[in-house]
């Protein structure tokens, strides 16, 4: 993925393994760019694939318009080998922040399990098996809603920005991913941020942990790919660690300590500063799922984060979301019902807690060595 200083990511979805398989079907997915720009390109991912993936045709449509074909290297189709990602050619549309894009992919051959982003909280429409290429079909002609709420193969969108100076990446677990927010409403807390001069990319993964692999690579391992590897990234917001407290260490499941979590945060902060990326940390919100001992670890972590010295700034998400009458629980007005995930109102409160710290966050330290921060990603991306 070649990029210039002017290229920024304006939408993204962290790749995950074991997505659904398709054959001779067309997917129609909707994404919402967070900044305007020209020379837009899509990133397609086969990062977790085991065989070759054929994308037989692609199209894109600005909200309300007819789909237009998209090429890759001048070809109407794209071939992705295992572990590879590709950028499309420049899209035949202008991208406007806040205006939906509809992206359609035709998958002619049996895909096997696809690289996907499991929890999109957005509807993906699908054509029936053996329905052929419907990428240029208007509206939803020929498509059904089979209950898919994931993005498949599609992993990013970049532009040469019309106004944004860079990208903010929200890095976290299911709370950042948008769990329990309203489907198709774009009410995840990163959707609600409006940082001056920055586009926003959501790099949340449901179930993700800071320190240990579980369903996906640990936060300390995927930070390079999902944050530092984003074109134009200038700021990262980290809200991660609740699942470490809930699940403990793997495989033994024993409780993590406050010092272990803090050292994980320090690793992220060091990597960000070396790449001249500002990093905002978030205190860990309360959940009724923690026993007294693990909640004590959460409170210790939060106190030490508030004291400073780990991140460039700290957003007190705990204070914003907790019930003042019972500080180990979410405020009832913000509880989606499971005691862990905020509802839409809670997502808005969380965004309000983060927003001022994004604006105040100081510039980071010295730059990384030339080519240092993105090599691990660039090796797997073709332009």
mmCIF file of C-alpha atoms in Angstrom:
data_model
loop_
_atom_site.group_PDB
_atom_site.id
_atom_site.type_symbol
_atom_site.label_atom_id
_atom_site.label_comp_id
_atom_site.label_asym_id
_atom_site.label_seq_id
_atom_site.Cartn_x
_atom_site.Cartn_y
_atom_site.Cartn_z
ATOM 1 C CA UNK A 1 0.000 0.000 0.000
ATOM 2 C CA UNK A 2 1.911 3.007 -1.174
ATOM 3 C CA UNK A 3 0.831 6.314 0.267
ATOM 4 C CA UNK A 4 1.826 9.916 0.220
ATOM 5 C CA UNK A 5 1.934 12.409 3.059
ATOM 6 C CA UNK A 6 -1.488 13.571 1.925
ATOM 7 C CA UNK A 7 -3.198 10.181 2.049
ATOM 8 C CA UNK A 8 -5.320 9.471 5.113
ATOM 9 C CA UNK A 9 -7.560 6.620 6.205
ATOM 10 C CA UNK A 10 -11.182 7.741 6.552
ATOM 11 C CA UNK A 11 -12.811 4.391 7.322
ATOM 12 C CA UNK A 12 -11.548 1.000 8.385
ATOM 13 C CA UNK A 13 -12.451 -2.317 9.974
ATOM 14 C CA UNK A 14 -9.869 -4.452 11.784
ATOM 15 C CA UNK A 15 -9.432 -7.766 9.901
ATOM 16 C CA UNK A 16 -10.502 -10.978 11.632
ATOM 17 C CA UNK A 17 -10.371 -14.662 10.611
ATOM 18 C CA UNK A 18 -13.085 -17.264 10.023
ATOM 19 C CA UNK A 19 -15.676 -15.258 8.144
ATOM 20 C CA UNK A 20 -18.470 -16.902 6.197
ATOM 21 C CA UNK A 21 -17.775 -18.693 2.888
ATOM 22 C CA UNK A 22 -19.328 -17.571 -0.410
ATOM 23 C CA UNK A 23 -19.624 -18.891 -3.960
ATOM 24 C CA UNK A 24 -21.058 -17.152 -7.024
ATOM 25 C CA UNK A 25 -22.600 -14.453 -4.853
ATOM 26 C CA UNK A 26 -22.457 -10.668 -4.564
ATOM 27 C CA UNK A 27 -22.070 -8.834 -1.277
ATOM 28 C CA UNK A 28 -23.390 -5.296 -0.861
ATOM 29 C CA UNK A 29 -21.956 -3.418 2.140
ATOM 30 C CA UNK A 30 -22.316 0.144 3.433
ATOM 31 C CA UNK A 31 -19.538 2.210 5.005
ATOM 32 C CA UNK A 32 -19.527 5.803 6.214
ATOM 33 C CA UNK A 33 -16.385 7.883 5.517
ATOM 34 C CA UNK A 34 -15.393 10.270 8.300
ATOM 35 C CA UNK A 35 -13.773 12.914 6.085
ATOM 36 C CA UNK A 36 -14.048 14.171 2.527
ATOM 37 C CA UNK A 37 -11.464 13.815 -0.192
ATOM 38 C CA UNK A 38 -10.481 12.808 -3.681
ATOM 39 C CA UNK A 39 -8.501 9.915 -5.195
ATOM 40 C CA UNK A 40 -10.233 7.466 -2.885
ATOM 41 C CA UNK A 41 -9.130 3.829 -2.824
ATOM 42 C CA UNK A 42 -10.500 0.752 -1.101
ATOM 43 C CA UNK A 43 -8.366 -1.818 0.732
ATOM 44 C CA UNK A 44 -9.345 -5.459 0.243
ATOM 45 C CA UNK A 45 -8.020 -8.028 2.695
ATOM 46 C CA UNK A 46 -7.313 -11.748 2.461
ATOM 47 C CA UNK A 47 -5.050 -11.520 5.479
ATOM 48 C CA UNK A 48 -6.370 -14.709 7.077
ATOM 49 C CA UNK A 49 -7.060 -16.629 3.873
ATOM 50 C CA UNK A 50 -5.500 -20.009 3.170
ATOM 51 C CA UNK A 51 -6.092 -20.201 -0.588
ATOM 52 C CA UNK A 52 -6.344 -17.744 -3.452
ATOM 53 C CA UNK A 53 -9.349 -15.419 -3.362
ATOM 54 C CA UNK A 54 -10.910 -14.144 -6.573
ATOM 55 C CA UNK A 55 -12.929 -10.933 -6.489
ATOM 56 C CA UNK A 56 -14.668 -11.130 -9.833
ATOM 57 C CA UNK A 57 -15.998 -7.582 -9.902
ATOM 58 C CA UNK A 58 -16.301 -4.533 -7.666
ATOM 59 C CA UNK A 59 -18.481 -1.455 -7.633
ATOM 60 C CA UNK A 60 -19.049 1.615 -5.517
ATOM 61 C CA UNK A 61 -21.985 3.979 -5.224
ATOM 62 C CA UNK A 62 -22.400 7.246 -3.408
ATOM 63 C CA UNK A 63 -25.561 7.299 -1.343
ATOM 64 C CA UNK A 64 -28.575 7.313 -3.671
ATOM 65 C CA UNK A 65 -26.617 6.930 -6.937
ATOM 66 C CA UNK A 66 -26.152 3.980 -9.292
ATOM 67 C CA UNK A 67 -23.120 1.725 -8.719
ATOM 68 C CA UNK A 68 -20.024 2.344 -10.809
ATOM 69 C CA UNK A 69 -17.356 -0.272 -11.567
ATOM 70 C CA UNK A 70 -14.028 -0.280 -9.734
ATOM 71 C CA UNK A 71 -10.772 -1.750 -11.040
ATOM 72 C CA UNK A 72 -7.616 -3.138 -9.441
ATOM 73 C CA UNK A 73 -4.416 -2.603 -11.403
ATOM 74 C CA UNK A 74 -6.555 -1.764 -14.418
ATOM 75 C CA UNK A 75 -8.434 -5.069 -14.245
ATOM 76 C CA UNK A 76 -12.103 -5.506 -13.346
ATOM 77 C CA UNK A 77 -11.136 -8.392 -11.058
ATOM 78 C CA UNK A 78 -8.651 -8.871 -8.226
ATOM 79 C CA UNK A 79 -6.688 -11.952 -7.223
ATOM 80 C CA UNK A 80 -5.537 -12.081 -3.595
ATOM 81 C CA UNK A 81 -3.117 -14.721 -2.405
ATOM 82 C CA UNK A 82 -3.121 -15.968 1.177
ATOM 83 C CA UNK A 83 -2.164 -13.284 3.648
ATOM 84 C CA UNK A 84 -2.343 -10.512 1.059
ATOM 85 C CA UNK A 85 -4.134 -7.190 0.869
ATOM 86 C CA UNK A 86 -4.608 -4.994 -2.207
ATOM 87 C CA UNK A 87 -5.632 -1.441 -2.944
ATOM 88 C CA UNK A 88 -8.090 -0.711 -5.710
ATOM 89 C CA UNK A 89 -7.448 1.873 -8.358
ATOM 90 C CA UNK A 90 -8.828 5.347 -7.675
ATOM 91 C CA UNK A 91 -12.581 5.169 -7.214
ATOM 92 C CA UNK A 92 -14.790 6.882 -9.810
ATOM 93 C CA UNK A 93 -16.555 8.901 -7.098
ATOM 94 C CA UNK A 94 -15.770 11.747 -4.734
ATOM 95 C CA UNK A 95 -15.921 10.807 -1.069
ATOM 96 C CA UNK A 96 -17.803 13.056 1.329
ATOM 97 C CA UNK A 97 -17.503 12.752 5.087
ATOM 98 C CA UNK A 98 -20.742 11.506 6.652
ATOM 99 C CA UNK A 99 -22.215 10.375 3.324
ATOM 100 C CA UNK A 100 -22.522 6.615 2.926
ATOM 101 C CA UNK A 101 -20.740 4.599 0.269
ATOM 102 C CA UNK A 102 -22.154 1.296 -0.931
ATOM 103 C CA UNK A 103 -19.475 -1.211 -1.904
ATOM 104 C CA UNK A 104 -20.327 -4.407 -3.804
ATOM 105 C CA UNK A 105 -18.053 -7.422 -4.319
ATOM 106 C CA UNK A 106 -18.751 -10.381 -6.597
ATOM 107 C CA UNK A 107 -17.139 -13.618 -5.399
ATOM 108 C CA UNK A 108 -17.413 -16.141 -8.253
ATOM 109 C CA UNK A 109 -15.478 -19.069 -6.774
ATOM 110 C CA UNK A 110 -15.729 -20.888 -3.462
ATOM 111 C CA UNK A 111 -13.932 -18.596 -1.041
ATOM 112 C CA UNK A 112 -13.456 -20.770 1.998
ATOM 113 C CA UNK A 113 -13.599 -18.838 5.288
ATOM 114 C CA UNK A 114 -13.131 -15.165 4.480
ATOM 115 C CA UNK A 115 -11.226 -12.412 6.206
ATOM 116 C CA UNK A 116 -13.942 -10.265 7.704
ATOM 117 C CA UNK A 117 -14.868 -7.922 10.507
ATOM 118 C CA UNK A 118 -17.395 -9.831 12.554
ATOM 119 C CA UNK A 119 -19.309 -7.081 14.347
ATOM 120 C CA UNK A 120 -20.103 -4.340 11.875
ATOM 121 C CA UNK A 121 -23.408 -3.279 13.458
ATOM 122 C CA UNK A 122 -24.371 -2.554 9.869
ATOM 123 C CA UNK A 123 -26.420 -4.642 7.459
ATOM 124 C CA UNK A 124 -24.687 -6.521 4.656
ATOM 125 C CA UNK A 125 -26.956 -7.651 1.826
ATOM 126 C CA UNK A 126 -26.231 -10.807 -0.137
ATOM 127 C CA UNK A 127 -27.409 -12.251 -3.424
ATOM 128 C CA UNK A 128 -28.610 -15.888 -3.503
ATOM 129 C CA UNK A 129 -26.160 -18.640 -4.525
ATOM 130 C CA UNK A 130 -25.516 -18.923 -8.288
ATOM 131 C CA UNK A 131 -26.993 -15.482 -8.900
ATOM 132 C CA UNK A 132 -23.977 -14.167 -10.813
ATOM 133 C CA UNK A 133 -22.455 -10.697 -10.790
ATOM 134 C CA UNK A 134 -24.866 -8.109 -9.382
ATOM 135 C CA UNK A 135 -22.288 -5.442 -8.555
ATOM 136 C CA UNK A 136 -23.919 -2.970 -10.965
ATOM 137 C CA UNK A 137 -27.513 -3.752 -9.996
ATOM 138 C CA UNK A 138 -29.381 -0.648 -8.776
ATOM 139 C CA UNK A 139 -30.584 -0.418 -5.206
ATOM 140 C CA UNK A 140 -31.082 -3.819 -3.647
ATOM 141 C CA UNK A 141 -32.430 -5.544 -6.741
ATOM 142 C CA UNK A 142 -31.621 -9.232 -6.425
ATOM 143 C CA UNK A 143 -30.320 -8.951 -2.863
ATOM 144 C CA UNK A 144 -31.694 -10.255 0.422
ATOM 145 C CA UNK A 145 -30.990 -9.458 4.058
ATOM 146 C CA UNK A 146 -29.918 -12.817 5.489
ATOM 147 C CA UNK A 147 -29.107 -11.283 8.839
ATOM 148 C CA UNK A 148 -25.450 -10.588 8.103
ATOM 149 C CA UNK A 149 -23.984 -7.862 10.300
ATOM 150 C CA UNK A 150 -20.338 -8.161 9.215
ATOM 151 C CA UNK A 151 -18.035 -6.637 6.622
ATOM 152 C CA UNK A 152 -16.295 -9.188 4.385
ATOM 153 C CA UNK A 153 -12.974 -8.723 2.526
ATOM 154 C CA UNK A 154 -13.405 -4.943 2.737
ATOM 155 C CA UNK A 155 -10.979 -3.466 5.295
ATOM 156 C CA UNK A 156 -10.263 0.200 4.563
ATOM 157 C CA UNK A 157 -10.843 3.404 2.634
ATOM 158 C CA UNK A 158 -8.282 6.140 2.013
ATOM 159 C CA UNK A 159 -8.484 9.551 0.379
ATOM 160 C CA UNK A 160 -6.369 12.552 -0.420
ATOM 161 C CA UNK A 161 -8.196 14.757 2.081
ATOM 162 C CA UNK A 162 -10.030 17.949 1.352
ATOM 163 C CA UNK A 163 -9.626 19.197 4.916
ATOM 164 C CA UNK A 164 -8.446 16.530 7.347
ATOM 165 C CA UNK A 165 -4.793 16.697 8.365
ATOM 166 C CA UNK A 166 -4.627 13.080 9.474
ATOM 167 C CA UNK A 167 -6.438 10.185 11.099
ATOM 168 C CA UNK A 168 -7.440 9.307 14.654
ATOM 169 C CA UNK A 169 -7.628 5.561 15.344
ATOM 170 C CA UNK A 170 -9.898 4.320 18.141
ATOM 171 C CA UNK A 171 -8.296 1.117 19.429
ATOM 172 C CA UNK A 172 -10.238 -1.200 21.679
ATOM 173 C CA UNK A 173 -12.607 -4.104 22.239
ATOM 174 C CA UNK A 174 -16.355 -4.562 21.828
ATOM 175 C CA UNK A 175 -17.138 -1.244 23.514
ATOM 176 C CA UNK A 176 -15.180 0.557 20.802
ATOM 177 C CA UNK A 177 -16.468 -1.810 18.114
ATOM 178 C CA UNK A 178 -19.994 -0.658 18.963
ATOM 179 C CA UNK A 179 -21.569 -3.622 20.745
ATOM 180 C CA UNK A 180 -25.244 -2.970 21.598
ATOM 181 C CA UNK A 181 -25.344 0.286 19.624
ATOM 182 C CA UNK A 182 -28.213 0.611 17.161
ATOM 183 C CA UNK A 183 -27.589 -1.300 13.927
ATOM 184 C CA UNK A 184 -27.215 0.898 10.807
ATOM 185 C CA UNK A 185 -27.318 4.085 12.910
ATOM 186 C CA UNK A 186 -23.547 4.777 13.260
ATOM 187 C CA UNK A 187 -23.795 5.407 16.986
ATOM 188 C CA UNK A 188 -20.571 3.719 18.097
ATOM 189 C CA UNK A 189 -18.592 6.168 20.226
ATOM 190 C CA UNK A 190 -15.873 6.694 17.554
ATOM 191 C CA UNK A 191 -18.655 7.627 15.086
ATOM 192 C CA UNK A 192 -19.645 10.452 17.429
ATOM 193 C CA UNK A 193 -16.202 12.037 17.699
ATOM 194 C CA UNK A 194 -15.651 15.170 15.647
ATOM 195 C CA UNK A 195 -11.948 15.928 16.176
ATOM 196 C CA UNK A 196 -10.770 19.054 14.411
ATOM 197 C CA UNK A 197 -8.624 18.193 11.405
ATOM 198 C CA UNK A 198 -8.798 14.409 11.873
ATOM 199 C CA UNK A 199 -10.669 11.596 10.190
ATOM 200 C CA UNK A 200 -11.627 8.686 12.463
ATOM 201 C CA UNK A 201 -11.030 4.949 11.978
ATOM 202 C CA UNK A 202 -12.562 2.383 14.329
ATOM 203 C CA UNK A 203 -10.095 -0.421 15.152
ATOM 204 C CA UNK A 204 -12.197 -2.114 17.816
ATOM 205 C CA UNK A 205 -12.568 -5.904 17.934
ATOM 206 C CA UNK A 206 -15.167 -7.581 20.125
ATOM 207 C CA UNK A 207 -13.553 -9.771 22.784
ATOM 208 C CA UNK A 208 -10.079 -8.357 22.221
ATOM 209 C CA UNK A 209 -7.603 -8.329 25.093
ATOM 210 C CA UNK A 210 -4.617 -6.113 25.672
ATOM 211 C CA UNK A 211 -2.150 -8.768 26.779
ATOM 212 C CA UNK A 212 -3.162 -12.202 25.496
ATOM 213 C CA UNK A 213 -4.455 -13.686 22.266
ATOM 214 C CA UNK A 214 -7.972 -14.982 22.448
ATOM 215 C CA UNK A 215 -10.190 -14.926 19.367
ATOM 216 C CA UNK A 216 -7.807 -12.388 17.820
ATOM 217 C CA UNK A 217 -4.239 -11.179 18.335
ATOM 218 C CA UNK A 218 -3.667 -9.349 21.620
ATOM 219 C CA UNK A 219 -3.748 -5.572 21.511
ATOM 220 C CA UNK A 220 0.000 -5.372 22.093
ATOM 221 C CA UNK A 221 0.471 -7.504 18.941
ATOM 222 C CA UNK A 222 -2.078 -5.941 16.599
ATOM 223 C CA UNK A 223 -1.377 -2.302 17.473
ATOM 224 C CA UNK A 224 1.253 -2.109 14.740
ATOM 225 C CA UNK A 225 -1.099 -3.375 12.061
ATOM 226 C CA UNK A 226 -4.364 -1.729 13.081
ATOM 227 C CA UNK A 227 -3.056 1.612 14.362
ATOM 228 C CA UNK A 228 0.478 2.367 13.175
ATOM 229 C CA UNK A 229 -0.276 0.880 9.770
ATOM 230 C CA UNK A 230 -3.131 3.285 9.015
ATOM 231 C CA UNK A 231 -2.212 5.913 6.394
ATOM 232 C CA UNK A 232 -1.961 9.372 7.896
ATOM 233 C CA UNK A 233 -2.474 8.326 11.517
ATOM 234 C CA UNK A 234 -1.762 11.173 13.919
ATOM 235 C CA UNK A 235 -3.594 10.183 17.111
ATOM 236 C CA UNK A 236 -4.578 6.926 18.820
ATOM 237 C CA UNK A 237 -7.201 6.513 21.557
ATOM 238 C CA UNK A 238 -6.783 3.314 23.604
ATOM 239 C CA UNK A 239 -9.719 1.751 25.493
ATOM 240 C CA UNK A 240 -8.679 -1.832 26.134
ATOM 241 C CA UNK A 241 -8.206 -4.116 29.129
ATOM 242 C CA UNK A 242 -11.670 -5.030 30.423
ATOM 243 C CA UNK A 243 -11.522 -8.452 28.747
ATOM 244 C CA UNK A 244 -8.148 -9.137 30.375
ATOM 245 C CA UNK A 245 -9.829 -8.595 33.737
ATOM 246 C CA UNK A 246 -12.839 -10.704 32.791
ATOM 247 C CA UNK A 247 -10.890 -13.590 31.292
ATOM 248 C CA UNK A 248 -7.508 -13.458 32.971
ATOM 249 C CA UNK A 249 -4.365 -14.887 31.439
ATOM 250 C CA UNK A 250 -4.512 -17.620 28.850
ATOM 251 C CA UNK A 251 -4.447 -20.542 29.069
ATOM 252 C CA UNK A 252 -4.634 -20.722 32.846
ATOM 253 C CA UNK A 253 -7.223 -17.961 33.342
ATOM 254 C CA UNK A 254 -5.599 -16.481 36.452
ATOM 255 C CA UNK A 255 -6.206 -12.811 37.148
ATOM 256 C CA UNK A 256 -3.967 -10.199 35.549
ATOM 257 C CA UNK A 257 -2.334 -7.599 37.771
ATOM 258 C CA UNK A 258 -2.499 -3.839 37.562
ATOM 259 C CA UNK A 259 1.215 -3.703 36.780
ATOM 260 C CA UNK A 260 0.812 -6.145 33.884
ATOM 261 C CA UNK A 261 -1.926 -4.015 32.339
ATOM 262 C CA UNK A 262 0.054 -0.823 32.847
ATOM 263 C CA UNK A 263 3.138 -2.331 31.208
ATOM 264 C CA UNK A 264 0.964 -3.295 28.241
ATOM 265 C CA UNK A 265 -0.205 0.314 27.974
ATOM 266 C CA UNK A 266 3.392 1.513 28.181
ATOM 267 C CA UNK A 267 4.287 -0.727 25.252
ATOM 268 C CA UNK A 268 1.550 0.865 23.143
ATOM 269 C CA UNK A 269 2.542 4.368 24.208
ATOM 270 C CA UNK A 270 6.228 3.771 23.408
ATOM 271 C CA UNK A 271 5.381 2.432 19.953
ATOM 272 C CA UNK A 272 3.065 5.365 19.243
ATOM 273 C CA UNK A 273 5.552 8.007 20.364
ATOM 274 C CA UNK A 274 8.349 6.415 18.349
ATOM 275 C CA UNK A 275 6.111 6.847 15.313
ATOM 276 C CA UNK A 276 5.254 10.466 16.290
ATOM 277 C CA UNK A 277 1.670 9.512 17.022
ATOM 278 C CA UNK A 278 -0.188 11.095 19.930
ATOM 279 C CA UNK A 279 -1.795 8.601 22.272
ATOM 280 C CA UNK A 280 -4.784 9.139 24.563
ATOM 281 C CA UNK A 281 -5.561 6.452 27.134
ATOM 282 C CA UNK A 282 -8.959 5.750 28.655
ATOM 283 C CA UNK A 283 -9.718 4.577 32.163
ATOM 284 C CA UNK A 284 -11.525 1.233 32.286
ATOM 285 C CA UNK A 285 -15.306 1.477 32.699
ATOM 286 C CA UNK A 286 -17.123 -0.441 35.429
ATOM 287 C CA UNK A 287 -18.913 -3.704 34.865
ATOM 288 C CA UNK A 288 -20.995 -5.817 37.219
ATOM 289 C CA UNK A 289 -19.282 -8.896 35.739
ATOM 290 C CA UNK A 290 -16.101 -8.335 37.784
ATOM 291 C CA UNK A 291 -15.726 -9.855 41.233
ATOM 292 C CA UNK A 292 -14.405 -7.676 44.056
ATOM 293 C CA UNK A 293 -10.753 -8.641 43.578
ATOM 294 C CA UNK A 294 -10.714 -7.974 39.830
ATOM 295 C CA UNK A 295 -12.623 -4.752 40.248
ATOM 296 C CA UNK A 296 -9.951 -3.663 42.719
ATOM 297 C CA UNK A 297 -7.370 -4.190 39.952
ATOM 298 C CA UNK A 298 -9.492 -2.065 37.605
ATOM 299 C CA UNK A 299 -9.665 0.723 40.177
ATOM 300 C CA UNK A 300 -5.906 0.574 40.785
ATOM 301 C CA UNK A 301 -5.202 0.771 37.051
ATOM 302 C CA UNK A 302 -7.530 3.748 36.705
ATOM 303 C CA UNK A 303 -5.932 5.592 39.620
ATOM 304 C CA UNK A 304 -2.472 5.139 38.183
ATOM 305 C CA UNK A 305 -3.598 6.222 34.718
ATOM 306 C CA UNK A 306 -5.150 9.373 36.180
ATOM 307 C CA UNK A 307 -1.854 10.122 37.927
ATOM 308 C CA UNK A 308 -0.189 10.429 34.506
ATOM 309 C CA UNK A 309 3.070 9.221 33.074
ATOM 310 C CA UNK A 310 1.696 6.469 30.823
ATOM 311 C CA UNK A 311 -0.213 8.227 28.025
ATOM 312 C CA UNK A 312 -0.051 11.744 26.612
ATOM 313 C CA UNK A 313 -3.543 12.371 27.995
ATOM 314 C CA UNK A 314 -6.197 10.361 29.830
ATOM 315 C CA UNK A 315 -9.944 10.386 29.209
ATOM 316 C CA UNK A 316 -11.817 9.353 32.344
ATOM 317 C CA UNK A 317 -14.318 6.974 30.779
ATOM 318 C CA UNK A 318 -14.873 5.313 34.163
ATOM 319 C CA UNK A 319 -16.093 8.577 35.688
ATOM 320 C CA UNK A 320 -18.236 9.379 32.651
ATOM 321 C CA UNK A 321 -20.092 6.042 32.653
ATOM 322 C CA UNK A 322 -20.271 4.844 36.258
ATOM 323 C CA UNK A 323 -23.249 4.981 38.573
ATOM 324 C CA UNK A 324 -22.356 7.542 41.288
ATOM 325 C CA UNK A 325 -24.357 5.473 43.797
ATOM 326 C CA UNK A 326 -22.461 2.287 42.965
ATOM 327 C CA UNK A 327 -19.140 3.043 41.269
ATOM 328 C CA UNK A 328 -18.587 -0.581 40.278
ATOM 329 C CA UNK A 329 -21.551 -0.484 37.897
ATOM 330 C CA UNK A 330 -22.590 1.390 34.777
ATOM 331 C CA UNK A 331 -25.023 4.249 35.251
ATOM 332 C CA UNK A 332 -28.517 2.838 34.554
ATOM 333 C CA UNK A 333 -29.083 5.497 31.878
ATOM 334 C CA UNK A 334 -26.036 4.209 30.000
ATOM 335 C CA UNK A 335 -26.429 0.447 30.485
ATOM 336 C CA UNK A 336 -27.481 -1.560 27.423
ATOM 337 C CA UNK A 337 -28.788 -4.229 29.799
ATOM 338 C CA UNK A 338 -25.787 -6.525 30.184
ATOM 339 C CA UNK A 339 -23.937 -4.401 32.743
ATOM 340 C CA UNK A 340 -20.907 -4.094 30.477
ATOM 341 C CA UNK A 341 -21.705 -2.423 27.164
ATOM 342 C CA UNK A 342 -23.012 1.155 26.925
ATOM 343 C CA UNK A 343 -26.227 1.832 25.047
ATOM 344 C CA UNK A 344 -26.491 4.666 22.517
ATOM 345 C CA UNK A 345 -26.666 7.277 25.285
ATOM 346 C CA UNK A 346 -23.635 5.714 26.938
ATOM 347 C CA UNK A 347 -21.738 5.774 23.642
ATOM 348 C CA UNK A 348 -22.454 9.503 23.391
ATOM 349 C CA UNK A 349 -21.268 10.072 26.966
ATOM 350 C CA UNK A 350 -18.100 8.135 26.232
ATOM 351 C CA UNK A 351 -17.416 10.223 23.122
ATOM 352 C CA UNK A 352 -17.912 13.404 25.144
ATOM 353 C CA UNK A 353 -15.364 12.170 27.693
ATOM 354 C CA UNK A 354 -12.769 11.466 25.002
ATOM 355 C CA UNK A 355 -13.262 14.514 22.772
ATOM 356 C CA UNK A 356 -11.586 17.288 24.840
ATOM 357 C CA UNK A 357 -8.497 15.181 25.485
ATOM 358 C CA UNK A 358 -8.047 14.530 21.791
ATOM 359 C CA UNK A 359 -7.888 18.281 21.233
ATOM 360 C CA UNK A 360 -5.500 18.932 24.120
ATOM 361 C CA UNK A 361 -3.151 16.019 23.502
ATOM 362 C CA UNK A 362 0.426 17.285 22.981
ATOM 363 C CA UNK A 363 2.707 16.379 20.106
ATOM 364 C CA UNK A 364 4.507 13.081 20.502
ATOM 365 C CA UNK A 365 8.236 12.399 20.660
ATOM 366 C CA UNK A 366 10.883 11.808 18.024
ATOM 367 C CA UNK A 367 10.065 10.067 14.778
ATOM 368 C CA UNK A 368 10.653 6.383 14.236
ATOM 369 C CA UNK A 369 13.598 5.374 12.030
ATOM 370 C CA UNK A 370 12.890 5.746 8.326
ATOM 371 C CA UNK A 371 10.367 3.117 7.237
ATOM 372 C CA UNK A 372 10.226 1.636 10.719
ATOM 373 C CA UNK A 373 6.591 1.781 11.714
ATOM 374 C CA UNK A 374 4.809 0.354 8.689
ATOM 375 C CA UNK A 375 7.123 -2.303 7.290
ATOM 376 C CA UNK A 376 5.278 -5.166 8.956
ATOM 377 C CA UNK A 377 2.101 -4.051 7.192
ATOM 378 C CA UNK A 378 3.576 -3.002 3.869
ATOM 379 C CA UNK A 379 5.037 -6.446 3.333
ATOM 380 C CA UNK A 380 1.510 -7.800 3.012
ATOM 381 C CA UNK A 381 -0.107 -5.062 0.925
ATOM 382 C CA UNK A 382 0.034 -4.557 -2.805
ATOM 383 C CA UNK A 383 -0.733 -1.237 -4.454
#
